[in-house]
Amino acid sequence: MSVAKIVILNWNGVDHLRRFLPSVVAAAPEGVEVIVADNGSTDGSVAMLGEEFPSVRVLRMDRNYGFAGGYNRALEQIEADYYLLLNSDVETPEGWLQPLTECLDRNPDVAVVAPKLISSEERRMFEYAGAAGGYIDLLGYPFCRGRILRTVEEDRGQYDDARDVFWVSGAAFCCRAEVFRALGGFDDDFFAHMEEIDLCWRMQLAGYRVRMVPESRVYHLGGGTLQTDSPSKVFYNHRNNLAMLYKCSSSGQRLLVAVMRPALDLLAALSYLLQGRADNFRAVFRAWRDFFRWHPALAKKRRAIQSSRRSAAKHVYGGSIVLRYLLGGRTFRRLM
């Protein structure tokens, strides 16, 4: 019988843990351990967990290693067949876990599976971070069934079919431990943002599938660590997206990105400037600066990924999601 463990990465999230962890503990099936990996919190999270959640195991790290590094270090210490990674701001209803583990049990070529993400604040709406499964366009812009750029749909059951997708959100990420370890886990250098899309891409290149099972659903607050459009989030999203594309894309896609993305990112930076967001304007240019500095390391990673690839990634939208959005394609069904 497969062993599954729920792992929640925490950094100064004492309020989120108090609010959401009770549902995780209550909904965890018998035999499924709940673990909080603490990323060097300074807000009393660890003491609170010991006092209020004695059944939860706590792994303590000496400092904040980010989402990627924090999970990598924590999972090195955890023996399981399946890792069930949850954000600290996710509420889990009864029965959410079984459809995910059953999917992995039945499909040995599925490396990661995820539930549908619903907003914990507006429960008729999808949640921005992952909705009902993610896709990507040729220029590297991610979108979801249920969320195109800034437009989030109401969940009316329109995406309740289980299917393979390009990526699933790290907010609720149920993966096969042996595949996670074999591929080196998340890219430590990313620190935060895009690391789950990068890993999903590498899983597909290694011959595995990524799957969404909407029979399972969880409720996600979102934005618990970095607020939307914060300079840090803009920086990480731009830098890590460029790095991911450099490592994982085909030669043709990489050439297209090299031609088109500088102009599109310049337009994005200028739009921030017009909004009076000079901090975000600078963040875009810092992202490109770091991307160029990373080139030697990225070239080495690309060679390793491409030399061992067994298949091409699927579910890439063969156009520009930004252009289709501007032309009125603001729901997934109007695009695909």
mmCIF file of N, CA, C and O in Angstrom, residues 34-94:
data_model
loop_
_atom_site.group_PDB
_atom_site.id
_atom_site.type_symbol
_atom_site.label_atom_id
_atom_site.label_comp_id
_atom_site.label_asym_id
_atom_site.label_seq_id
_atom_site.Cartn_x
_atom_site.Cartn_y
_atom_site.Cartn_z
ATOM 1 N N VAL A 34 0.572 14.524 8.758
ATOM 2 C CA VAL A 34 0.623 15.938 8.397
ATOM 3 C C VAL A 34 1.906 16.526 8.975
ATOM 4 O O VAL A 34 2.170 16.401 10.175
ATOM 5 N N ILE A 35 2.705 17.159 8.113
ATOM 6 C CA ILE A 35 4.004 17.703 8.498
ATOM 7 C C ILE A 35 4.061 19.168 8.099
ATOM 8 O O ILE A 35 3.675 19.530 6.982
ATOM 9 N N VAL A 36 4.532 20.011 8.994
ATOM 10 C CA VAL A 36 4.799 21.413 8.654
ATOM 11 C C VAL A 36 6.309 21.601 8.613
ATOM 12 O O VAL A 36 7.006 21.325 9.597
ATOM 13 N N ALA A 37 6.807 22.035 7.458
ATOM 14 C CA ALA A 37 8.224 22.343 7.295
ATOM 15 C C ALA A 37 8.379 23.849 7.466
ATOM 16 O O ALA A 37 7.860 24.628 6.664
ATOM 17 N N ASP A 38 9.062 24.261 8.524
ATOM 18 C CA ASP A 38 9.157 25.684 8.827
ATOM 19 C C ASP A 38 10.442 26.271 8.263
ATOM 20 O O ASP A 38 11.550 25.813 8.571
ATOM 21 N N ASN A 39 10.281 27.322 7.475
ATOM 22 C CA ASN A 39 11.371 27.948 6.737
ATOM 23 C C ASN A 39 12.015 29.084 7.539
ATOM 24 O O ASN A 39 12.162 30.198 7.056
ATOM 25 N N GLY A 40 12.389 28.795 8.791
ATOM 26 C CA GLY A 40 13.053 29.814 9.603
ATOM 27 C C GLY A 40 12.142 30.929 10.050
ATOM 28 O O GLY A 40 12.556 32.099 10.093
ATOM 29 N N SER A 41 10.893 30.606 10.420
ATOM 30 C CA SER A 41 9.943 31.644 10.838
ATOM 31 C C SER A 41 10.399 32.353 12.107
ATOM 32 O O SER A 41 11.064 31.772 12.967
ATOM 33 N N THR A 42 9.982 33.619 12.215
ATOM 34 C CA THR A 42 10.308 34.420 13.399
ATOM 35 C C THR A 42 9.041 34.951 14.076
ATOM 36 O O THR A 42 9.117 35.849 14.917
ATOM 37 N N ASP A 43 7.875 34.398 13.706
ATOM 38 C CA ASP A 43 6.608 34.925 14.212
ATOM 39 C C ASP A 43 5.953 34.028 15.266
ATOM 40 O O ASP A 43 4.781 34.207 15.575
ATOM 41 N N GLY A 44 6.705 33.072 15.795
ATOM 42 C CA GLY A 44 6.136 32.180 16.798
ATOM 43 C C GLY A 44 5.390 30.994 16.226
ATOM 44 O O GLY A 44 4.694 30.281 16.975
ATOM 45 N N SER A 45 5.511 30.755 14.934
ATOM 46 C CA SER A 45 4.796 29.648 14.296
ATOM 47 C C SER A 45 5.121 28.310 14.941
ATOM 48 O O SER A 45 4.224 27.501 15.223
ATOM 49 N N VAL A 46 6.400 28.059 15.182
ATOM 50 C CA VAL A 46 6.821 26.749 15.685
ATOM 51 C C VAL A 46 6.272 26.513 17.090
ATOM 52 O O VAL A 46 5.750 25.438 17.401
ATOM 53 N N ALA A 47 6.355 27.525 17.941
ATOM 54 C CA ALA A 47 5.830 27.389 19.300
ATOM 55 C C ALA A 47 4.322 27.160 19.270
ATOM 56 O O ALA A 47 3.787 26.323 20.015
ATOM 57 N N MET A 48 3.622 27.887 18.400
ATOM 58 C CA MET A 48 2.179 27.719 18.287
ATOM 59 C C MET A 48 1.818 26.310 17.848
ATOM 60 O O MET A 48 0.887 25.692 18.384
ATOM 61 N N LEU A 49 2.550 25.766 16.895
ATOM 62 C CA LEU A 49 2.270 24.416 16.418
ATOM 63 C C LEU A 49 2.425 23.396 17.537
ATOM 64 O O LEU A 49 1.616 22.475 17.681
ATOM 65 N N GLY A 50 3.488 23.556 18.347
ATOM 66 C CA GLY A 50 3.699 22.637 19.458
ATOM 67 C C GLY A 50 2.579 22.687 20.480
ATOM 68 O O GLY A 50 2.191 21.654 21.050
ATOM 69 N N GLU A 51 2.043 23.881 20.708
ATOM 70 C CA GLU A 51 0.993 24.046 21.714
ATOM 71 C C GLU A 51 -0.392 23.651 21.200
ATOM 72 O O GLU A 51 -1.174 23.020 21.913
ATOM 73 N N GLU A 52 -0.713 24.019 19.943
ATOM 74 C CA GLU A 52 -2.078 23.876 19.452
ATOM 75 C C GLU A 52 -2.284 22.698 18.506
ATOM 76 O O GLU A 52 -3.423 22.264 18.297
ATOM 77 N N PHE A 53 -1.208 22.169 17.925
ATOM 78 C CA PHE A 53 -1.324 21.057 16.986
ATOM 79 C C PHE A 53 -0.284 19.985 17.309
ATOM 80 O O PHE A 53 0.633 19.727 16.520
ATOM 81 N N PRO A 54 -0.408 19.341 18.458
ATOM 82 C CA PRO A 54 0.609 18.365 18.883
ATOM 83 C C PRO A 54 0.723 17.155 17.966
ATOM 84 O O PRO A 54 1.767 16.481 17.962
ATOM 85 N N SER A 55 -0.308 16.867 17.163
ATOM 86 C CA SER A 55 -0.251 15.704 16.270
ATOM 87 C C SER A 55 0.526 15.990 14.990
ATOM 88 O O SER A 55 0.841 15.062 14.233
ATOM 89 N N VAL A 56 0.846 17.254 14.754
ATOM 90 C CA VAL A 56 1.535 17.641 13.524
ATOM 91 C C VAL A 56 3.042 17.634 13.754
ATOM 92 O O VAL A 56 3.543 18.244 14.696
ATOM 93 N N ARG A 57 3.770 16.925 12.885
ATOM 94 C CA ARG A 57 5.230 16.918 12.987
ATOM 95 C C ARG A 57 5.785 18.202 12.385
ATOM 96 O O ARG A 57 5.313 18.662 11.339
ATOM 97 N N VAL A 58 6.790 18.770 13.029
ATOM 98 C CA VAL A 58 7.400 20.010 12.569
ATOM 99 C C VAL A 58 8.860 19.753 12.202
ATOM 100 O O VAL A 58 9.622 19.194 12.992
ATOM 101 N N LEU A 59 9.226 20.153 10.998
ATOM 102 C CA LEU A 59 10.626 20.136 10.564
ATOM 103 C C LEU A 59 11.122 21.577 10.548
ATOM 104 O O LEU A 59 10.513 22.431 9.898
ATOM 105 N N ARG A 60 12.197 21.830 11.237
ATOM 106 C CA ARG A 60 12.690 23.207 11.356
ATOM 107 C C ARG A 60 13.929 23.408 10.495
ATOM 108 O O ARG A 60 14.877 22.619 10.549
ATOM 109 N N MET A 61 13.912 24.491 9.721
ATOM 110 C CA MET A 61 15.088 24.876 8.949
ATOM 111 C C MET A 61 15.659 26.165 9.514
ATOM 112 O O MET A 61 14.952 26.933 10.167
ATOM 113 N N ASP A 62 16.930 26.385 9.269
ATOM 114 C CA ASP A 62 17.628 27.470 9.944
ATOM 115 C C ASP A 62 17.332 28.842 9.366
ATOM 116 O O ASP A 62 17.571 29.864 10.008
ATOM 117 N N ARG A 63 16.812 28.894 8.132
ATOM 118 C CA ARG A 63 16.499 30.179 7.501
ATOM 119 C C ARG A 63 15.491 29.952 6.392
ATOM 120 O O ARG A 63 15.095 28.817 6.114
ATOM 121 N N ASN A 64 15.086 31.052 5.763
ATOM 122 C CA ASN A 64 14.098 30.977 4.688
ATOM 123 C C ASN A 64 14.789 30.611 3.372
ATOM 124 O O ASN A 64 15.519 31.420 2.794
ATOM 125 N N TYR A 65 14.536 29.403 2.898
ATOM 126 C CA TYR A 65 15.111 28.934 1.634
ATOM 127 C C TYR A 65 14.159 29.131 0.455
ATOM 128 O O TYR A 65 14.417 28.633 -0.638
ATOM 129 N N GLY A 66 13.048 29.827 0.682
ATOM 130 C CA GLY A 66 12.076 30.009 -0.371
ATOM 131 C C GLY A 66 11.215 28.774 -0.559
ATOM 132 O O GLY A 66 11.383 27.755 0.112
ATOM 133 N N PHE A 67 10.277 28.867 -1.498
ATOM 134 C CA PHE A 67 9.383 27.746 -1.771
ATOM 135 C C PHE A 67 10.177 26.561 -2.317
ATOM 136 O O PHE A 67 10.046 25.430 -1.830
ATOM 137 N N ALA A 68 11.013 26.808 -3.313
ATOM 138 C CA ALA A 68 11.745 25.722 -3.963
ATOM 139 C C ALA A 68 12.742 25.073 -3.007
ATOM 140 O O ALA A 68 12.704 23.860 -2.775
ATOM 141 N N GLY A 69 13.639 25.875 -2.449
ATOM 142 C CA GLY A 69 14.660 25.321 -1.564
ATOM 143 C C GLY A 69 14.084 24.761 -0.281
ATOM 144 O O GLY A 69 14.586 23.755 0.246
ATOM 145 N N GLY A 70 13.043 25.400 0.240
ATOM 146 C CA GLY A 70 12.434 24.922 1.467
ATOM 147 C C GLY A 70 11.836 23.542 1.302
ATOM 148 O O GLY A 70 12.064 22.634 2.120
ATOM 149 N N TYR A 71 11.053 23.357 0.252
ATOM 150 C CA TYR A 71 10.475 22.036 0.006
ATOM 151 C C TYR A 71 11.560 21.001 -0.305
ATOM 152 O O TYR A 71 11.501 19.860 0.160
ATOM 153 N N ASN A 72 12.542 21.370 -1.107
ATOM 154 C CA ASN A 72 13.604 20.405 -1.420
ATOM 155 C C ASN A 72 14.282 19.888 -0.159
ATOM 156 O O ASN A 72 14.499 18.683 0.003
ATOM 157 N N ARG A 73 14.610 20.785 0.749
ATOM 158 C CA ARG A 73 15.291 20.378 1.982
ATOM 159 C C ARG A 73 14.372 19.580 2.898
ATOM 160 O O ARG A 73 14.810 18.626 3.547
ATOM 161 N N ALA A 74 13.114 19.959 2.950
ATOM 162 C CA ALA A 74 12.177 19.234 3.801
ATOM 163 C C ALA A 74 11.925 17.828 3.276
ATOM 164 O O ALA A 74 11.946 16.844 4.050
ATOM 165 N N LEU A 75 11.707 17.694 1.978
ATOM 166 C CA LEU A 75 11.347 16.396 1.424
ATOM 167 C C LEU A 75 12.506 15.414 1.441
ATOM 168 O O LEU A 75 12.286 14.196 1.403
ATOM 169 N N GLU A 76 13.733 15.915 1.507
ATOM 170 C CA GLU A 76 14.881 15.020 1.695
ATOM 171 C C GLU A 76 14.776 14.232 2.994
ATOM 172 O O GLU A 76 15.336 13.146 3.122
ATOM 173 N N GLN A 77 14.038 14.780 3.969
ATOM 174 C CA GLN A 77 13.931 14.164 5.294
ATOM 175 C C GLN A 77 12.655 13.335 5.461
ATOM 176 O O GLN A 77 12.410 12.799 6.545
ATOM 177 N N ILE A 78 11.856 13.221 4.405
ATOM 178 C CA ILE A 78 10.549 12.579 4.528
ATOM 179 C C ILE A 78 10.482 11.374 3.602
ATOM 180 O O ILE A 78 10.670 11.501 2.379
ATOM 181 N N GLU A 79 10.200 10.216 4.157
ATOM 182 C CA GLU A 79 10.043 8.999 3.382
ATOM 183 C C GLU A 79 8.563 8.795 3.072
ATOM 184 O O GLU A 79 7.739 8.726 3.971
ATOM 185 N N ALA A 80 8.244 8.720 1.800
ATOM 186 C CA ALA A 80 6.859 8.492 1.378
ATOM 187 C C ALA A 80 6.864 8.091 -0.086
ATOM 188 O O ALA A 80 7.858 8.286 -0.808
ATOM 189 N N ASP A 81 5.760 7.523 -0.530
ATOM 190 C CA ASP A 81 5.577 7.247 -1.954
ATOM 191 C C ASP A 81 5.011 8.466 -2.669
ATOM 192 O O ASP A 81 5.372 8.742 -3.809
ATOM 193 N N TYR A 82 4.111 9.175 -1.980
ATOM 194 C CA TYR A 82 3.493 10.365 -2.547
ATOM 195 C C TYR A 82 3.672 11.539 -1.597
ATOM 196 O O TYR A 82 3.423 11.423 -0.396
ATOM 197 N N TYR A 83 4.117 12.673 -2.150
ATOM 198 C CA TYR A 83 4.183 13.918 -1.394
ATOM 199 C C TYR A 83 2.956 14.762 -1.743
ATOM 200 O O TYR A 83 2.688 15.020 -2.920
ATOM 201 N N LEU A 84 2.234 15.202 -0.736
ATOM 202 C CA LEU A 84 1.061 16.050 -0.928
ATOM 203 C C LEU A 84 1.408 17.442 -0.419
ATOM 204 O O LEU A 84 1.288 17.738 0.769
ATOM 205 N N LEU A 85 1.874 18.289 -1.311
ATOM 206 C CA LEU A 85 2.339 19.615 -0.921
ATOM 207 C C LEU A 85 1.167 20.586 -0.886
ATOM 208 O O LEU A 85 0.416 20.700 -1.859
ATOM 209 N N LEU A 86 1.032 21.284 0.232
ATOM 210 C CA LEU A 86 -0.059 22.241 0.406
ATOM 211 C C LEU A 86 0.489 23.580 0.874
ATOM 212 O O LEU A 86 1.372 23.621 1.739
ATOM 213 N N ASN A 87 -0.043 24.660 0.334
ATOM 214 C CA ASN A 87 0.230 25.969 0.908
ATOM 215 C C ASN A 87 -0.427 26.081 2.280
ATOM 216 O O ASN A 87 -1.423 25.417 2.563
ATOM 217 N N SER A 88 0.095 26.962 3.099
ATOM 218 C CA SER A 88 -0.455 27.127 4.445
ATOM 219 C C SER A 88 -1.807 27.818 4.445
ATOM 220 O O SER A 88 -2.487 27.861 5.476
ATOM 221 N N ASP A 89 -2.230 28.363 3.289
ATOM 222 C CA ASP A 89 -3.520 29.051 3.201
ATOM 223 C C ASP A 89 -4.529 28.255 2.378
ATOM 224 O O ASP A 89 -5.345 28.816 1.642
ATOM 225 N N VAL A 90 -4.461 26.920 2.504
ATOM 226 C CA VAL A 90 -5.381 26.029 1.792
ATOM 227 C C VAL A 90 -6.267 25.297 2.790
ATOM 228 O O VAL A 90 -5.777 24.713 3.764
ATOM 229 N N GLU A 91 -7.564 25.323 2.533
ATOM 230 C CA GLU A 91 -8.541 24.577 3.334
ATOM 231 C C GLU A 91 -8.917 23.305 2.582
ATOM 232 O O GLU A 91 -9.226 23.352 1.386
ATOM 233 N N THR A 92 -8.889 22.181 3.277
ATOM 234 C CA THR A 92 -9.189 20.905 2.637
ATOM 235 C C THR A 92 -10.475 20.310 3.200
ATOM 236 O O THR A 92 -10.565 20.046 4.396
ATOM 237 N N PRO A 93 -11.476 20.070 2.359
ATOM 238 C CA PRO A 93 -12.701 19.431 2.833
ATOM 239 C C PRO A 93 -12.515 17.919 2.963
ATOM 240 O O PRO A 93 -11.538 17.343 2.455
ATOM 241 N N GLU A 94 -13.433 17.266 3.618
ATOM 242 C CA GLU A 94 -13.401 15.818 3.770
ATOM 243 C C GLU A 94 -13.422 15.162 2.391
ATOM 244 O O GLU A 94 -14.167 15.555 1.492
#
